[in-house]
Coordinates of C-alpha atoms and ligand atoms in Angstrom, one line a residue:
M299 CA 92.0 -37.4 -95.6
I300 CA 94.5 -35.4 -97.5
D301 CA 92.6 -34.4 -100.6
L302 CA 94.7 -34.1 -103.7
R303 CA 92.0 -34.9 -106.2
S304 CA 91.6 -31.4 -107.6
D305 CA 92.1 -27.8 -106.7
T306 CA 88.3 -27.6 -107.0
V307 CA 87.9 -29.1 -103.5
T308 CA 88.9 -26.0 -101.6
K309 CA 86.5 -24.6 -99.0
P310 CA 85.9 -20.8 -98.8
T311 CA 88.1 -19.0 -96.4
E312 CA 86.8 -17.0 -93.4
E313 CA 87.3 -13.8 -95.4
M314 CA 85.3 -15.2 -98.3
R315 CA 82.4 -16.2 -96.0
L316 CA 82.4 -12.8 -94.3
A317 CA 82.4 -11.1 -97.7
S318 CA 79.4 -13.1 -98.7
Y319 CA 77.6 -12.2 -95.5
R320 CA 78.3 -8.5 -95.9
A321 CA 77.9 -8.3 -99.7
E322 CA 75.8 -5.4 -101.1
V323 CA 73.4 -7.1 -103.5
G324 CA 70.7 -6.3 -106.0
D325 CA 69.0 -7.9 -109.0
D326 CA 71.8 -8.6 -111.4
I327 CA 69.4 -9.1 -114.3
Y328 CA 68.4 -5.4 -113.8
G329 CA 72.2 -4.7 -113.6
E330 CA 71.7 -3.7 -110.0
D331 CA 74.1 -5.9 -108.1
P332 CA 77.1 -3.7 -107.3
T333 CA 79.2 -6.6 -106.0
V334 CA 78.9 -8.5 -109.3
R335 CA 79.6 -5.3 -111.3
N336 CA 82.7 -4.7 -109.1
L337 CA 83.9 -8.2 -109.7
E338 CA 83.4 -8.0 -113.4
E339 CA 85.1 -4.6 -113.7
K340 CA 88.1 -5.8 -111.6
A341 CA 88.4 -9.0 -113.6
A342 CA 88.3 -7.1 -116.9
S343 CA 91.0 -4.8 -115.7
I344 CA 93.3 -7.6 -114.4
L345 CA 92.8 -9.6 -117.7
G346 CA 93.3 -6.5 -119.9
K347 CA 90.0 -6.8 -121.6
E348 CA 87.2 -4.3 -122.2
D349 CA 84.5 -6.1 -120.2
A350 CA 83.8 -9.3 -118.3
L351 CA 80.9 -11.5 -117.3
F352 CA 80.4 -13.5 -114.1
V353 CA 79.3 -17.1 -114.9
T354 CA 78.5 -20.1 -112.7
S355 CA 81.3 -22.4 -113.8
G356 CA 84.3 -22.9 -116.0
T357 CA 82.3 -25.2 -118.3
Q358 CA 79.5 -22.6 -118.6
G359 CA 82.1 -19.9 -119.4
N360 CA 83.7 -22.0 -122.1
Q361 CA 80.3 -23.0 -123.6
I362 CA 79.1 -19.4 -123.6
A363 CA 82.3 -18.4 -125.4
V364 CA 81.8 -21.2 -128.1
L365 CA 78.1 -20.3 -128.4
T366 CA 78.9 -16.6 -128.8
H367 CA 81.7 -17.0 -131.3
T368 CA 80.3 -19.6 -133.6
R369 CA 77.2 -20.7 -135.6
P370 CA 75.8 -24.2 -135.9
G371 CA 77.6 -26.2 -138.5
N372 CA 81.0 -24.4 -137.8
E373 CA 84.1 -26.4 -137.1
I374 CA 86.2 -25.5 -134.1
L375 CA 89.9 -26.2 -133.7
L376 CA 91.2 -27.4 -130.4
E377 CA 93.9 -29.6 -128.8
E378 CA 93.0 -33.3 -128.6
N379 CA 93.1 -33.5 -124.8
S380 CA 91.6 -30.1 -124.1
H381 CA 89.0 -29.8 -121.4
I382 CA 86.4 -28.4 -123.8
F383 CA 86.8 -31.5 -126.0
Y384 CA 87.5 -34.1 -123.3
Y385 CA 85.6 -33.2 -120.2
E386 CA 82.5 -31.1 -121.1
S387 CA 80.1 -33.9 -121.9
G388 CA 80.0 -33.1 -125.6
A389 CA 78.4 -29.8 -124.9
V390 CA 79.8 -28.0 -127.9
A391 CA 77.9 -30.5 -130.1
A392 CA 74.8 -30.6 -127.9
L393 CA 74.5 -26.8 -127.4
A394 CA 76.4 -24.9 -130.1
G395 CA 75.9 -27.5 -132.9
V396 CA 79.6 -27.2 -133.9
Q397 CA 81.9 -30.0 -134.8
T398 CA 85.3 -30.4 -133.3
R399 CA 88.6 -30.8 -135.2
T400 CA 91.2 -31.9 -132.7
L401 CA 94.9 -31.4 -133.2
P402 CA 97.8 -33.1 -131.3
G403 CA 99.7 -31.1 -128.8
V404 CA 103.2 -31.1 -127.3
K405 CA 102.7 -30.5 -123.6
G406 CA 99.3 -29.2 -124.6
A407 CA 100.6 -26.7 -127.1
M408 CA 99.3 -27.1 -130.7
D409 CA 101.8 -26.4 -133.6
P410 CA 100.8 -23.1 -135.2
A411 CA 101.6 -24.5 -138.6
N412 CA 99.2 -27.3 -138.0
V413 CA 96.5 -24.9 -136.8
E414 CA 96.9 -22.9 -140.0
A415 CA 96.9 -26.0 -142.2
S416 CA 93.6 -27.1 -140.5
I417 CA 91.7 -24.0 -141.3
R418 CA 89.0 -24.8 -143.9
V419 CA 89.1 -23.1 -147.3
E420 CA 86.0 -21.8 -148.9
D421 CA 84.2 -24.8 -150.5
Q422 CA 80.5 -25.8 -150.4
H423 CA 81.5 -29.2 -149.0
F424 CA 83.4 -27.8 -146.0
P425 CA 82.3 -26.4 -142.7
E426 CA 83.6 -23.0 -141.8
T427 CA 86.3 -22.8 -139.2
G428 CA 84.6 -20.7 -136.5
L429 CA 86.9 -20.7 -133.5
I430 CA 90.3 -21.7 -132.2
C431 CA 90.4 -22.8 -128.6
L432 CA 93.6 -22.9 -126.4
E433 CA 93.9 -24.1 -122.8
N434 CA 96.4 -22.6 -120.3
T435 CA 97.5 -24.2 -118.1
H436 CA 96.7 -27.4 -119.9
N437 CA 95.0 -29.8 -117.5
R438 CA 95.6 -33.2 -119.2
A439 CA 99.1 -32.2 -120.1
G440 CA 99.6 -32.0 -116.3
G441 CA 99.2 -28.3 -115.7
A442 CA 101.6 -27.4 -118.5
I443 CA 102.1 -23.7 -119.3
I444 CA 101.4 -22.7 -122.9
S445 CA 104.0 -20.1 -123.7
P446 CA 103.0 -16.6 -124.8
Q447 CA 105.0 -17.2 -127.9
N448 CA 102.9 -20.1 -128.9
M449 CA 99.7 -18.2 -128.1
E450 CA 100.9 -15.2 -130.1
A451 CA 101.7 -17.3 -133.2
I452 CA 98.2 -18.9 -133.1
Y453 CA 96.5 -15.6 -132.4
S454 CA 98.2 -14.0 -135.4
I455 CA 97.0 -16.8 -137.6
G456 CA 93.5 -16.4 -136.2
K457 CA 93.6 -12.7 -137.0
E458 CA 94.9 -13.4 -140.6
Y459 CA 91.9 -15.7 -141.3
S460 CA 89.4 -13.7 -139.2
I461 CA 88.9 -16.6 -136.8
P462 CA 88.6 -15.7 -133.1
V463 CA 90.7 -17.3 -130.4
H464 CA 89.3 -18.3 -127.0
V465 CA 91.4 -19.4 -124.1
D466 CA 90.2 -21.8 -121.5
G467 CA 92.2 -20.2 -118.7
A468 CA 90.7 -22.1 -115.8
R469 CA 94.2 -22.1 -114.3
L470 CA 95.7 -19.1 -116.2
F471 CA 96.9 -17.4 -113.0
N472 CA 98.9 -20.5 -112.2
A473 CA 100.7 -20.1 -115.6
A474 CA 101.3 -16.4 -114.9
S475 CA 102.6 -17.0 -111.4
A476 CA 104.9 -19.9 -112.3
S477 CA 106.4 -18.1 -115.2
G478 CA 106.8 -14.8 -113.3
R479 CA 104.7 -12.9 -115.8
D480 CA 101.7 -10.7 -115.7
V481 CA 98.5 -12.5 -116.8
K482 CA 98.1 -9.9 -119.5
D483 CA 101.2 -11.3 -121.2
F484 CA 99.0 -14.3 -122.0
T485 CA 95.6 -12.6 -122.5
I486 CA 96.9 -10.1 -125.0
H487 CA 97.1 -13.1 -127.4
C488 CA 93.4 -14.0 -127.5
D489 CA 90.0 -12.5 -128.1
T490 CA 88.3 -14.0 -125.1
V491 CA 89.3 -15.8 -122.0
Q492 CA 87.6 -17.9 -119.3
I493 CA 89.2 -18.0 -115.8
C494 CA 88.0 -20.0 -112.8
L495 CA 87.6 -18.4 -109.4
S496 CA 87.0 -21.8 -107.8
K497 CA 90.2 -23.6 -108.5
G498 CA 93.5 -22.4 -107.2
L499 CA 92.0 -19.1 -106.2
G500 CA 89.7 -21.0 -103.7
A501 CA 86.3 -19.3 -104.2
P502 CA 83.4 -21.6 -103.7
V503 CA 81.9 -21.0 -107.1
G504 CA 82.2 -19.0 -110.3
S505 CA 84.2 -18.2 -113.4
I506 CA 84.7 -15.1 -115.4
I507 CA 84.7 -14.7 -119.2
A508 CA 86.3 -11.6 -120.6
G509 CA 86.5 -10.0 -124.0
D510 CA 85.4 -6.9 -125.9
K511 CA 82.2 -5.1 -125.0
N512 CA 80.3 -6.4 -128.0
F513 CA 81.3 -10.0 -127.1
I514 CA 80.3 -9.7 -123.5
K515 CA 76.9 -8.1 -124.5
R516 CA 76.2 -11.2 -126.7
A517 CA 77.6 -13.6 -124.1
R518 CA 75.2 -12.1 -121.5
K519 CA 72.3 -13.1 -123.7
W520 CA 73.7 -16.7 -124.0
R521 CA 74.1 -16.8 -120.3
K522 CA 70.4 -15.9 -119.9
R523 CA 69.4 -18.5 -122.5
L524 CA 71.2 -21.1 -120.5
G525 CA 69.5 -20.1 -117.3
G526 CA 72.7 -18.7 -115.9
G527 CA 71.2 -15.2 -115.3
L528 CA 71.1 -14.9 -111.6
R529 CA 69.5 -12.3 -109.2
Q530 CA 71.1 -11.3 -105.9
V531 CA 74.3 -13.0 -107.0
G532 CA 76.6 -10.6 -105.1
I533 CA 76.4 -13.3 -102.4
I534 CA 78.5 -15.6 -104.5
A535 CA 80.4 -12.9 -106.4
A536 CA 81.8 -11.5 -103.1
P537 CA 84.0 -14.5 -102.3
G538 CA 85.0 -14.5 -106.0
L539 CA 86.2 -10.9 -105.5
V540 CA 88.3 -11.9 -102.4
A541 CA 89.7 -14.8 -104.5
L542 CA 90.7 -12.6 -107.4
T543 CA 92.2 -9.9 -105.3
T544 CA 94.0 -11.9 -102.5
M545 CA 94.6 -15.4 -103.7
R546 CA 96.7 -15.0 -106.8
E547 CA 99.9 -14.2 -105.0
R548 CA 100.0 -17.5 -103.1
L549 CA 99.7 -19.8 -106.0
E550 CA 103.4 -20.2 -106.0
E551 CA 103.1 -22.1 -102.7
D552 CA 101.0 -24.7 -104.5
H553 CA 103.7 -25.0 -107.2
Q554 CA 106.3 -25.6 -104.5
K555 CA 104.1 -28.3 -102.9
A556 CA 103.7 -30.0 -106.3
K557 CA 107.5 -30.1 -106.7
I558 CA 107.9 -31.8 -103.3
L559 CA 105.3 -34.4 -104.3
Q560 CA 107.0 -34.9 -107.7
E561 CA 110.3 -35.7 -106.0
A562 CA 108.6 -38.1 -103.5
L563 CA 106.7 -39.9 -106.2
Q564 CA 109.8 -40.1 -108.4
N565 CA 111.6 -41.9 -105.5
C566 CA 108.9 -44.5 -105.2
K567 CA 109.6 -47.9 -106.7
G568 CA 107.6 -48.5 -109.8
I569 CA 106.3 -45.0 -110.1
E570 CA 107.3 -42.5 -112.8
V571 CA 106.2 -38.9 -112.9
I572 CA 105.3 -38.3 -116.5
N573 CA 104.8 -34.5 -116.6
D574 CA 107.2 -31.7 -116.2
V575 CA 105.3 -30.2 -113.2
D576 CA 105.2 -26.6 -114.4
T577 CA 102.5 -25.7 -111.9
N578 CA 100.2 -27.5 -109.3
I579 CA 99.6 -30.8 -111.1
V580 CA 101.6 -34.0 -110.8
V581 CA 100.8 -37.0 -113.0
A582 CA 102.3 -40.3 -112.1
D583 CA 102.4 -43.6 -114.0
V584 CA 102.1 -46.7 -111.9
K585 CA 102.2 -49.4 -114.5
N586 CA 105.6 -50.7 -113.3
R587 CA 104.0 -51.5 -109.9
G588 CA 101.9 -54.0 -111.9
I589 CA 98.6 -52.3 -110.9
S590 CA 96.0 -50.1 -112.5
A591 CA 95.5 -46.4 -111.7
E592 CA 92.2 -47.3 -110.0
Q593 CA 93.9 -49.8 -107.7
F594 CA 96.6 -47.4 -106.8
V595 CA 94.0 -44.7 -106.0
I596 CA 92.3 -47.2 -103.6
Q597 CA 95.6 -48.1 -101.9
L598 CA 96.3 -44.4 -101.4
K599 CA 92.8 -43.8 -100.0
E600 CA 93.4 -46.6 -97.5
M601 CA 96.5 -44.7 -96.3
G602 CA 94.6 -41.4 -96.1
V603 CA 95.4 -39.7 -99.4
L604 CA 92.9 -38.9 -102.2
A605 CA 94.0 -38.6 -105.8
V606 CA 92.3 -39.3 -109.2
S607 CA 92.7 -41.8 -111.9
F608 CA 93.9 -40.0 -115.0
G609 CA 94.2 -42.9 -117.4
P610 CA 94.5 -46.7 -117.3
T611 CA 97.8 -46.4 -115.3
S612 CA 98.2 -42.7 -114.6
V613 CA 97.1 -40.9 -111.5
R614 CA 96.7 -37.1 -111.0
F615 CA 97.7 -35.2 -107.8
T616 CA 96.7 -31.5 -107.6
T617 CA 97.9 -29.2 -104.9
H618 CA 95.9 -26.3 -103.5
Y619 CA 95.2 -23.9 -100.7
D620 CA 93.5 -26.5 -98.4
V621 CA 96.5 -28.9 -98.4
S622 CA 99.2 -27.5 -96.1
M623 CA 102.9 -28.0 -96.4
N624 CA 102.8 -30.3 -93.3
Q625 CA 100.1 -32.4 -95.0
I626 CA 102.3 -32.6 -98.1
K627 CA 105.2 -33.8 -95.9
E628 CA 102.8 -36.4 -94.5
V629 CA 102.0 -37.6 -98.0
V630 CA 105.8 -37.9 -98.7
K631 CA 106.1 -40.2 -95.6
I632 CA 103.1 -42.3 -96.8
L633 CA 104.7 -42.6 -100.2
Q634 CA 108.0 -43.6 -98.6
K635 CA 106.2 -46.4 -96.7
M636 CA 104.6 -47.6 -99.9
Ligands
TLP956 N1 88.5 -29.4 -114.4 C1 88.2 -30.4 -113.4 C2 87.5 -31.6 -114.0 O1 86.4 -31.2 -114.8 C3 88.4 -32.5 -114.8 C4 89.4 -30.8 -112.6 O2 89.3 -31.4 -111.5 O3 90.5 -30.4 -113.1 N2 88.8 -25.9 -117.9 C5 89.7 -26.6 -117.3 C6 91.1 -26.6 -117.9 C7 89.4 -27.4 -116.2 O4 90.4 -28.1 -115.6 C8 88.1 -27.4 -115.7 C9 87.7 -28.2 -114.5 C10 87.1 -26.6 -116.3 C11 87.5 -25.9 -117.5 C12 85.7 -26.6 -115.9 O5 85.5 -25.9 -114.7 P1 84.1 -26.2 -113.9 O6 84.4 -27.4 -113.1 O7 84.0 -25.0 -113.0 O8 83.0 -26.3 -114.8

């Protein structure tokens, strides 16, 4: 099977497995795991923030950020297809007790003027706007890059109204790589950021949240409350460190593979690629084949390719480290046959 369901499916590399085996560990709740500390310091430095915290998943990182920034009864502003709103099982309501105010996006980017207009004024009837969330790259917008200019405009509005800005940067390194920029060109325009080690970077588990020291201190307490405080966790931080230090450079390959897929899909009868393919995600609409996304996914599976249904007639393909260029060429042949 050629697995293009998600970049979350990668298996740890030999180097990652060895790093786990050799990791120096200690009890991280006592602050005694040197491997975790090393990962957190390295991540903070790469992301241009004062401090960072290792968390178990992207969802946990985003939720800790929302919990740390807001109070129950707050309203948070976020794009209507953002992962925090769409894919985190209603956690912001269940855990932080905040309500969401979703705004439309163009390729995942919210209009800064609309963000500003949606900030609540002081009135006893209204909730207080407690947080603005961005997502970069934007998953449901097909791995779209949110430009630093858009981020800057929203961040300056956030500062003007004293509302923090959090970025769900599960795939932020894809954005940096595809736009030929340093990741700090993006992270400079937010208070806090979450990045995933276990997507394009290929680690088996883990995410990082980064921000100023005070935020990380409070976030650490939320992580503990959620049961995310771990002990000899260097064992899983070690592959994360390999991912962070050695796997960023190669993301460009995944973007090239996505372009090849895009072209092959575009040449298929009845299939239309509906995203711009900025990074490693291709979204194809199959309605003109007269079948549903689910049916198309089953047909593909019978031919040895896994993809995910992304809407009634849209299907997502995600390229990653564990799908080689030769396998992509094989997928192209399969699509030609179809
Ligand atoms: N996305 C997964 C699924 O949850 C949809 C995927 O296959 O793409 N932010 C963004 C933008 C994400 O795409 C994801 C995972 C997360 C956060 C959550 O990360 P995890 O899975 O580590 O909780």
